[in-house]
Amino acid sequence: MDNTATPQNIALSMRTLKQVLAEIGPGNALQSSMKSLLRILAENMGYKRAFLAIYDQETATLKIGLTHTQAKTSQATYTPGQGVIGQVFESGASIVVPRMKDHPEFLNRAFGRPPEELASLAFICVPVVNTAPDTRETEVLGTLSVDLPALSREILDTHRQFLEVVAGLIAKQVALLQEEMALQRQLLAHGMGLSSEESTLHMPNIVVSSKSMRLVLQQVAQVANSRATVLLRGESGTGKELLAEAIHAASPRAQAQLIKLNCAALPSDLIESELFGHEKGAFTGAVAPKKGMFELANKGTLFLDEIGELSLEAQAKVLRAIQEKEIQRLGSEQTIHVDVRLVTATHRPLEELLQEGRFREDLYYRINVFPIFIPALRERREDILPLAEHFLDLFCKEYQKTIKRISTPAIDMLTQYHWPGNVRELRNCMERATLICDEEVIRSYHLPPSLQTSESSATDTDLSFGEAVAKFEQEILVDALKKAKGNMLQAARDLRVSYRIVNYKVKKYRIDPRKFVTGRRRPKQATGA
C-alpha cells in the first residue's frame, strides 16, 4: 500500500473499517473473527505484523494472545509499564515508534524480529479501552499494535488515528475474550486443559453470548472431569440434553456410550424394564432377554431426562443403582455390577414433589450433588439473535437455501417475543421461516403467526389496504437504510428508485437515517443450549 494520504488510501481505510465491522458482527466466533480482523488490517494497510495483547486480571500481565505475522511467533507476556506495550496499557495513551532501532526501551524479545528489520520498521501501539454504558467509566483491556514500514511522522500519526478507531470498535469483543481467558484458566485448574478448538469440537451446537449462559458452560467445564452426579434444571426446551452431551464429551468417559432416556416418554410399567432390563418370561411380551439402560451405559454416562416423572418404586431402584452400583433385571435374582456416571434433568420443582411425597428425599440428595440451573431464553435475550442466525445457517444448508440475513424488523420481533418454548421454539420458528422464504432475507412476514402482533405484521382488522402497503414500505426502507449505513443515496440505488422518492418516504414515515450511520449491530452472539 502507498502510505500517502491520497483519496484512494482514504477509501481503502474506509473499506477496511467496513470489513472490520463485518468481522465483529453477530454470530461470528470470537477468536476466529479477531484473527481474521488482524489479517485484514495487515493485508489492507500494509502492516508487516499485527498483535492483540489482552490483560489477564488474575496474573496481572498482558498476554499476546492473537497475532498476524509472516514469521512464527512465540507467546509473550508483559507487566504494566514494561516495554512499549506495557507503557501503553498503563498510561492508556498511544505510542508511535518511528524507527524501532532508535527507541531505547523497545523490547525486542516478543517475536524475534531480525536485527536488519529494526532499522526499516516503525511500531504503533494503541490501547483498547472499554467504556461502561451506565457509569461511563473507562477500563483499559489490552493493546492493539502493528509493525509497519518506517514512514514520515505525519503518515504514522494517520495510522495511529486509524488504529485507535479500530481499537474502539473491537473493545466489546476484547472484553469477551478476556472472559474466555478466565474460563480457560478455570478449565486448566480443574484438569480440563481444553483449547478453544477442542471446546468447540465438544460443543458444536451450543451458541452462547449472555453472561448467564457463559456461567452455565463454566459449571459444565468444572464438573465434566469428575464422576459427580449432575442435575440439570430449567424449563422445557432450554437445551438440557445438549448440555448433558457436552458433559459426557468433556469427561474421561467420552469414548464410552452416552445413553439417553426420557422418563416421561414411557408408561410407568415399562420404565423399569427400560432402565434395568428383563429376562425372558418376566412379563407378558418378554420373549427374549433384554439389557437395560444401566447395563448399556456401563463405563459411560446415563442421561435421565424428566427424572421427576419416575414412579416411587423405580426411584428406589435407581437409588440402589447409584449407591451400590448394582442392578437386577426384571425376573432375575442375579445382581449385575454397573459403573455408570449419572446426569439427570427436570423442568419440575423437585422440592414441591418432595413435600407431596411423590419424590424420594434420599434420591433427591443423591442426584442433587451438582445442580446446574439453565435460564429461560426470555431471561437471556442476548442469545436470541446468534441462536437465530445459527439455526438459519443450519437450515439453509439442509434445505439448500441462499438466505443471507434477517431483516431489522424481523430481528426486533425475535428479540421482543417471550419464547415460552425456549430454544426449541426458536429452532422450529427459524426452520419454518427458512422453508417459506423465497428471497435472500428473512422478513417479519416469514415468521410464525405466534410472533406477529397486529402492529408488527400490519394485520389489524381495521387496517386499510393502503395502510398495510405503507407498513411493508417502511420495513423495506428501514432495511435498505441499515444496509447503506444511513446513506439515502446508496439506499435509493439499492432499491432502484430515485433519491427524491427515498427522501420523500423517509420524511413521510418519520424515519431518522442518522441512527443507521454508525453501522452498529446488535450485540452477539454462536455454541446456547
PDB file of C-alpha atoms in Angstrom, residues 48 60 68 118 131 144 168 180 183 209 223 230 355 395 443 462 496 515:
ATOM      1  CA  LYS A  48       4.050  -6.499   8.422  1.00  0.00           C
ATOM      2  CA  ALA A  60      -1.770  -9.068  36.282  1.00  0.00           C
ATOM      3  CA  HIS A  68      -0.999 -11.986  12.316  1.00  0.00           C
ATOM      4  CA  LEU A 118      14.688  -2.769  13.238  1.00  0.00           C
ATOM      5  CA  THR A 131     -16.458   2.279  28.438  1.00  0.00           C
ATOM      6  CA  LEU A 144      -3.511  -3.330  19.556  1.00  0.00           C
ATOM      7  CA  GLY A 168     -12.662   1.354  19.846  1.00  0.00           C
ATOM      8  CA  GLU A 180     -12.795 -16.554  27.835  1.00  0.00           C
ATOM      9  CA  LEU A 183     -12.742 -19.533  31.751  1.00  0.00           C
ATOM     10  CA  SER A 209     -23.339 -14.821  24.275  1.00  0.00           C
ATOM     11  CA  VAL A 223     -17.992 -30.833  36.714  1.00  0.00           C
ATOM     12  CA  VAL A 230     -25.332 -33.693  37.760  1.00  0.00           C
ATOM     13  CA  GLN A 355     -43.332 -32.158  50.107  1.00  0.00           C
ATOM     14  CA  PHE A 395     -31.417 -24.991   7.803  1.00  0.00           C
ATOM     15  CA  ARG A 443     -38.586 -10.757   6.880  1.00  0.00           C
ATOM     16  CA  ASP A 462     -59.205  -2.052  10.846  1.00  0.00           C
ATOM     17  CA  ARG A 496     -33.585   1.069  -7.705  1.00  0.00           C
ATOM     18  CA  LYS A 515     -29.347   6.244  13.645  1.00  0.00           C
TER      19      LYS A 515
END
